[in-house]
PDB file of C-alpha atoms in Angstrom:
ATOM      1  CA  MET A1296      23.192  11.585  -3.600  1.00 40.00           C
ATOM      2  CA  ALA A1297      22.038  12.424  -0.065  1.00 45.00           C
ATOM      3  CA  VAL A1298      20.612   9.750   2.188  1.00 46.00           C
ATOM      4  CA  ALA A1299      16.838  10.125   2.528  1.00 50.00           C
ATOM      5  CA  THR A1300      15.237  10.379   5.946  1.00 54.00           C
ATOM      6  CA  LEU A1301      11.734   9.931   7.298  1.00 54.00           C
ATOM      7  CA  LYS A1302      11.741  13.654   8.164  1.00 57.00           C
ATOM      8  CA  GLU A1303      11.435  14.463   4.449  1.00 63.00           C
ATOM      9  CA  ILE A1304       7.819  13.242   4.355  1.00 73.00           C
ATOM     10  CA  ASN A1305       4.891  14.982   5.985  1.00 80.00           C
ATOM     11  CA  PRO A1306       4.069  12.622   8.902  1.00 87.00           C
ATOM     12  CA  SER A1307       0.340  13.295   8.560  1.00 90.00           C
ATOM     13  CA  LEU A1308       0.433  11.618   5.117  1.00 91.00           C
ATOM     14  CA  ILE A1309       1.994   8.467   6.601  1.00 93.00           C
ATOM     15  CA  LYS A1310      -0.483   8.466   9.503  1.00 94.00           C
ATOM     16  CA  ALA A1311      -3.367   8.754   7.035  1.00 94.00           C
ATOM     17  CA  PHE A1312      -2.279   5.475   5.400  1.00 96.00           C
ATOM     18  CA  MET A1313      -1.776   3.737   8.738  1.00 95.00           C
ATOM     19  CA  GLN A1314      -5.297   4.684   9.839  1.00 96.00           C
ATOM     20  CA  SER A1315      -6.727   3.825   6.431  1.00 96.00           C
ATOM     21  CA  VAL A1316      -5.310   0.291   6.488  1.00 96.00           C
ATOM     22  CA  GLN A1317      -6.914  -0.343   9.864  1.00 95.00           C
ATOM     23  CA  ASN A1318     -10.251   1.184   8.813  1.00 95.00           C
ATOM     24  CA  VAL A1319     -10.520  -0.610   5.458  1.00 95.00           C
ATOM     25  CA  LEU A1320      -9.438  -4.006   6.744  1.00 94.00           C
ATOM     26  CA  GLY A1321     -11.707  -3.767   9.771  1.00 93.00           C
ATOM     27  CA  THR A1322     -14.707  -2.711   7.685  1.00 91.00           C
ATOM     28  CA  MET A1323     -14.268  -4.556   4.382  1.00 86.00           C
ATOM     29  CA  VAL A1324     -12.297  -7.671   5.365  1.00 87.00           C
ATOM     30  CA  GLY A1325     -13.438  -7.966   8.973  1.00 89.00           C
ATOM     31  CA  ILE A1326      -9.949  -8.313  10.456  1.00 92.00           C
ATOM     32  CA  GLU A1327      -7.801  -6.392  12.887  1.00 94.00           C
ATOM     33  CA  CYS A1328      -4.500  -5.026  11.624  1.00 95.00           C
ATOM     34  CA  ARG A1329      -1.501  -4.345  13.839  1.00 96.00           C
ATOM     35  CA  ILE A1330       0.693  -1.610  12.367  1.00 96.00           C
ATOM     36  CA  GLY A1331       4.477  -1.738  12.833  1.00 95.00           C
ATOM     37  CA  LYS A1332       6.991   1.087  12.943  1.00 95.00           C
ATOM     38  CA  PRO A1333       7.507   2.880   9.610  1.00 93.00           C
ATOM     39  CA  THR A1334      11.028   2.589   8.182  1.00 91.00           C
ATOM     40  CA  LEU A1335      12.803   3.691   5.030  1.00 88.00           C
ATOM     41  CA  LYS A1336      13.060   1.339   2.080  1.00 86.00           C
ATOM     42  CA  HIS A1337      16.379   1.443   0.279  1.00 78.00           C
ATOM     43  CA  GLU A1338      15.937  -1.302  -2.339  1.00 74.00           C
ATOM     44  CA  PRO A1339      13.267  -1.132  -5.082  1.00 65.00           C
ATOM     45  CA  LYS A1340      12.455  -4.862  -4.914  1.00 66.00           C
ATOM     46  CA  PRO A1341       9.369  -5.859  -2.942  1.00 61.00           C
ATOM     47  CA  SER A1342       9.584  -8.677  -0.456  1.00 66.00           C
ATOM     48  CA  TYR A1343       6.393 -10.245  -1.698  1.00 84.00           C
ATOM     49  CA  ASP A1344       4.602 -11.828  -4.679  1.00 92.00           C
ATOM     50  CA  VAL A1345       1.467  -9.704  -5.190  1.00 95.00           C
ATOM     51  CA  SER A1346       1.393  -5.899  -5.271  1.00 95.00           C
ATOM     52  CA  GLY A1347      -1.499  -3.474  -5.689  1.00 96.00           C
ATOM     53  CA  ILE A1348      -0.322  -0.032  -6.864  1.00 96.00           C
ATOM     54  CA  VAL A1349      -2.209   3.260  -6.784  1.00 97.00           C
ATOM     55  CA  GLY A1350      -0.759   6.513  -8.123  1.00 95.00           C
ATOM     56  CA  PHE A1351      -1.376  10.025  -6.790  1.00 95.00           C
ATOM     57  CA  SER A1352      -1.469  13.344  -8.620  1.00 94.00           C
ATOM     58  CA  GLY A1353      -2.294  16.921  -7.693  1.00 94.00           C
ATOM     59  CA  GLU A1354      -0.959  18.382  -4.448  1.00 93.00           C
ATOM     60  CA  VAL A1355       0.324  14.892  -3.583  1.00 92.00           C
ATOM     61  CA  VAL A1356       2.299  12.931  -6.185  1.00 92.00           C
ATOM     62  CA  GLY A1357       3.768   9.435  -6.152  1.00 93.00           C
ATOM     63  CA  SER A1358       2.327   6.048  -5.327  1.00 94.00           C
ATOM     64  CA  VAL A1359       1.355   3.600  -2.636  1.00 96.00           C
ATOM     65  CA  VAL A1360       2.035  -0.124  -3.011  1.00 95.00           C
ATOM     66  CA  ILE A1361       0.289  -2.793  -0.938  1.00 96.00           C
ATOM     67  CA  SER A1362       2.415  -5.989  -1.096  1.00 94.00           C
ATOM     68  CA  PHE A1363       1.571  -9.529   0.038  1.00 93.00           C
ATOM     69  CA  THR A1364       2.956 -13.032  -0.226  1.00 92.00           C
ATOM     70  CA  ALA A1365       0.830 -15.141  -2.579  1.00 94.00           C
ATOM     71  CA  GLU A1366      -0.581 -17.079   0.378  1.00 95.00           C
ATOM     72  CA  THR A1367      -1.531 -13.961   2.350  1.00 95.00           C
ATOM     73  CA  ALA A1368      -3.022 -12.311  -0.742  1.00 95.00           C
ATOM     74  CA  GLY A1369      -5.138 -15.440  -1.281  1.00 96.00           C
ATOM     75  CA  SER A1370      -6.392 -15.295   2.299  1.00 95.00           C
ATOM     76  CA  PHE A1371      -7.257 -11.601   1.960  1.00 94.00           C
ATOM     77  CA  VAL A1372      -9.081 -12.162  -1.325  1.00 95.00           C
ATOM     78  CA  GLU A1373     -11.054 -15.072   0.130  1.00 94.00           C
ATOM     79  CA  SER A1374     -12.025 -13.058   3.214  1.00 92.00           C
ATOM     80  CA  PHE A1375     -12.901  -9.994   1.090  1.00 91.00           C
ATOM     81  CA  THR A1376     -14.884 -11.779  -1.649  1.00 93.00           C
ATOM     82  CA  GLY A1377     -16.203 -14.770   0.256  1.00 93.00           C
ATOM     83  CA  GLU A1378     -14.692 -17.229  -2.224  1.00 94.00           C
ATOM     84  CA  LYS A1379     -11.335 -18.839  -2.843  1.00 95.00           C
ATOM     85  CA  LEU A1380      -9.925 -17.590  -6.138  1.00 96.00           C
ATOM     86  CA  PRO A1381      -6.829 -18.831  -7.970  1.00 95.00           C
ATOM     87  CA  LEU A1382      -3.941 -16.386  -8.377  1.00 93.00           C
ATOM     88  CA  GLU A1383      -4.422 -16.484 -12.172  1.00 93.00           C
ATOM     89  CA  SER A1384      -8.053 -15.381 -11.982  1.00 94.00           C
ATOM     90  CA  PRO A1385      -8.857 -11.870 -13.221  1.00 93.00           C
ATOM     91  CA  ASP A1386     -11.192 -11.632 -10.216  1.00 96.00           C
ATOM     92  CA  PHE A1387      -8.211 -12.234  -7.896  1.00 97.00           C
ATOM     93  CA  ALA A1388      -6.360  -9.249  -9.386  1.00 97.00           C
ATOM     94  CA  ASP A1389      -9.563  -7.167  -9.268  1.00 97.00           C
ATOM     95  CA  ALA A1390      -9.974  -7.902  -5.548  1.00 96.00           C
ATOM     96  CA  ILE A1391      -6.370  -6.904  -4.745  1.00 97.00           C
ATOM     97  CA  GLY A1392      -6.805  -3.770  -6.872  1.00 97.00           C
ATOM     98  CA  GLU A1393     -10.022  -2.863  -5.100  1.00 97.00           C
ATOM     99  CA  LEU A1394      -8.471  -3.308  -1.637  1.00 96.00           C
ATOM    100  CA  SER A1395      -5.534  -1.110  -2.715  1.00 97.00           C
ATOM    101  CA  ASN A1396      -7.942   1.462  -4.145  1.00 97.00           C
ATOM    102  CA  MET A1397      -9.974   1.593  -0.928  1.00 96.00           C
ATOM    103  CA  ILE A1398      -6.843   2.026   1.211  1.00 97.00           C
ATOM    104  CA  ALA A1399      -5.522   4.822  -1.048  1.00 97.00           C
ATOM    105  CA  GLY A1400      -8.896   6.543  -1.302  1.00 96.00           C
ATOM    106  CA  ASN A1401      -9.543   6.378   2.421  1.00 95.00           C
ATOM    107  CA  ALA A1402      -6.080   7.849   3.140  1.00 95.00           C
ATOM    108  CA  LYS A1403      -6.527  10.568   0.497  1.00 95.00           C
ATOM    109  CA  LYS A1404      -9.658  11.928   2.157  1.00 93.00           C
ATOM    110  CA  ASP A1405      -7.598  12.607   5.312  1.00 91.00           C
ATOM    111  CA  PHE A1406      -4.784  14.487   3.522  1.00 91.00           C
ATOM    112  CA  GLY A1407      -6.676  17.781   3.513  1.00 86.00           C
ATOM    113  CA  LEU A1408      -5.134  18.415   0.085  1.00 89.00           C
ATOM    114  CA  ASN A1409      -6.332  18.352  -3.507  1.00 91.00           C
ATOM    115  CA  ALA A1410      -5.199  14.945  -4.749  1.00 93.00           C
ATOM    116  CA  SER A1411      -6.459  12.409  -7.259  1.00 95.00           C
ATOM    117  CA  ILE A1412      -5.790   8.685  -7.379  1.00 96.00           C
ATOM    118  CA  SER A1413      -5.274   6.441 -10.385  1.00 96.00           C
ATOM    119  CA  ILE A1414      -7.034   3.245 -11.281  1.00 96.00           C
ATOM    120  CA  PRO A1415      -5.122   0.535  -9.388  1.00 97.00           C
ATOM    121  CA  SER A1416      -2.642  -1.751 -11.109  1.00 96.00           C
ATOM    122  CA  VAL A1417      -1.809  -5.212  -9.809  1.00 96.00           C
ATOM    123  CA  ILE A1418       1.437  -7.102 -10.318  1.00 94.00           C
ATOM    124  CA  ILE A1419       1.470 -10.837  -9.606  1.00 94.00           C
ATOM    125  CA  GLY A1420       4.742 -12.701  -9.720  1.00 91.00           C
ATOM    126  CA  HIS A1421       7.746 -13.436  -7.577  1.00 86.00           C
ATOM    127  CA  ASP A1422      10.760 -11.110  -7.690  1.00 78.00           C
ATOM    128  CA  HIS A1423       9.132  -8.133  -9.449  1.00 81.00           C
ATOM    129  CA  THR A1424      10.509  -4.599  -9.165  1.00 80.00           C
ATOM    130  CA  ILE A1425       8.383  -1.467  -8.958  1.00 83.00           C
ATOM    131  CA  ALA A1426       9.864   1.821 -10.162  1.00 81.00           C
ATOM    132  CA  ARG A1427       9.176   4.755  -7.884  1.00 82.00           C
ATOM    133  CA  LEU A1428       9.971   8.435  -7.438  1.00 81.00           C
ATOM    134  CA  THR A1429      13.687   8.819  -6.855  1.00 81.00           C
ATOM    135  CA  ASP A1430      13.574  12.272  -5.282  1.00 82.00           C
ATOM    136  CA  VAL A1431      11.478  11.271  -2.278  1.00 83.00           C
ATOM    137  CA  PRO A1432      11.994   8.517   0.292  1.00 85.00           C
ATOM    138  CA  CYS A1433       9.911   5.356   0.233  1.00 89.00           C
ATOM    139  CA  VAL A1434       8.431   4.515   3.633  1.00 93.00           C
ATOM    140  CA  ILE A1435       7.585   0.910   4.480  1.00 93.00           C
ATOM    141  CA  VAL A1436       4.807   0.304   6.985  1.00 95.00           C
ATOM    142  CA  PRO A1437       4.805  -3.346   8.117  1.00 95.00           C
ATOM    143  CA  CYS A1438       1.365  -4.764   8.886  1.00 97.00           C
ATOM    144  CA  GLU A1439       0.355  -7.924  10.709  1.00 97.00           C
ATOM    145  CA  THR A1440      -3.029  -9.655  10.674  1.00 96.00           C
ATOM    146  CA  ASP A1441      -4.372 -13.091  11.490  1.00 95.00           C
ATOM    147  CA  LEU A1442      -4.376 -13.693   7.707  1.00 94.00           C
ATOM    148  CA  GLY A1443      -0.653 -12.937   7.395  1.00 95.00           C
ATOM    149  CA  LEU A1444       1.905 -10.169   7.038  1.00 95.00           C
ATOM    150  CA  PHE A1445       1.977  -7.497   4.332  1.00 95.00           C
ATOM    151  CA  THR A1446       3.519  -4.083   3.763  1.00 94.00           C
ATOM    152  CA  VAL A1447       2.330  -0.668   2.691  1.00 95.00           C
ATOM    153  CA  GLU A1448       5.042   1.141   0.739  1.00 93.00           C
ATOM    154  CA  ILE A1449       4.424   4.890   0.588  1.00 94.00           C
ATOM    155  CA  ASN A1450       6.394   6.887  -1.970  1.00 93.00           C
ATOM    156  CA  ILE A1451       4.641  10.247  -2.096  1.00 92.00           C
ATOM    157  CA  LYS A1452       5.456  13.898  -1.677  1.00 90.00           C
ATOM    158  CA  GLN A1453       3.428  17.021  -1.156  1.00 87.00           C
ATOM    159  CA  VAL A1454       3.643  19.532  -4.004  1.00 85.00           C
ATOM    160  CA  PRO A1455       2.809  23.042  -2.809  1.00 75.00           C
ATOM    161  CA  GLY A1456       0.819  25.343  -5.032  1.00 68.00           C
ATOM    162  CA  VAL A1457      -0.387  22.801  -7.592  1.00 61.00           C
TER     163      VAL A1457
END
């Protein structure tokens, strides 16, 4: 199996997510986000405890995963909803799902391609693994805010002629 490289992904798709994260967090959460250098992810395990997942179909297929530590996710949810919610609350998962949905949707509008997004799924729990497309690299975009660190894991590819 060949080693994947960042060159295998259309850079405009990655940039769309980077801009989307900054736009959504600035508008909906009221915080500034500093974006790190995108790198390839080689292991399927996330480094965090809470993940919001949104799938793509159409001319772009795959998924984006927004992953947080439990503490950072709690801070984001509190800032987003205006109330402190326990990790076990369905409203906590809904808030993480909605943030993930807004980031994916905002990025999608900048693709310039016909793509649809799925209803977000949220996984809460330490040491979970998320299956992803194996024929396309997964790009990790590290993000830093005053509320904590998180990552955006982009595992998508453009499908011509769909």
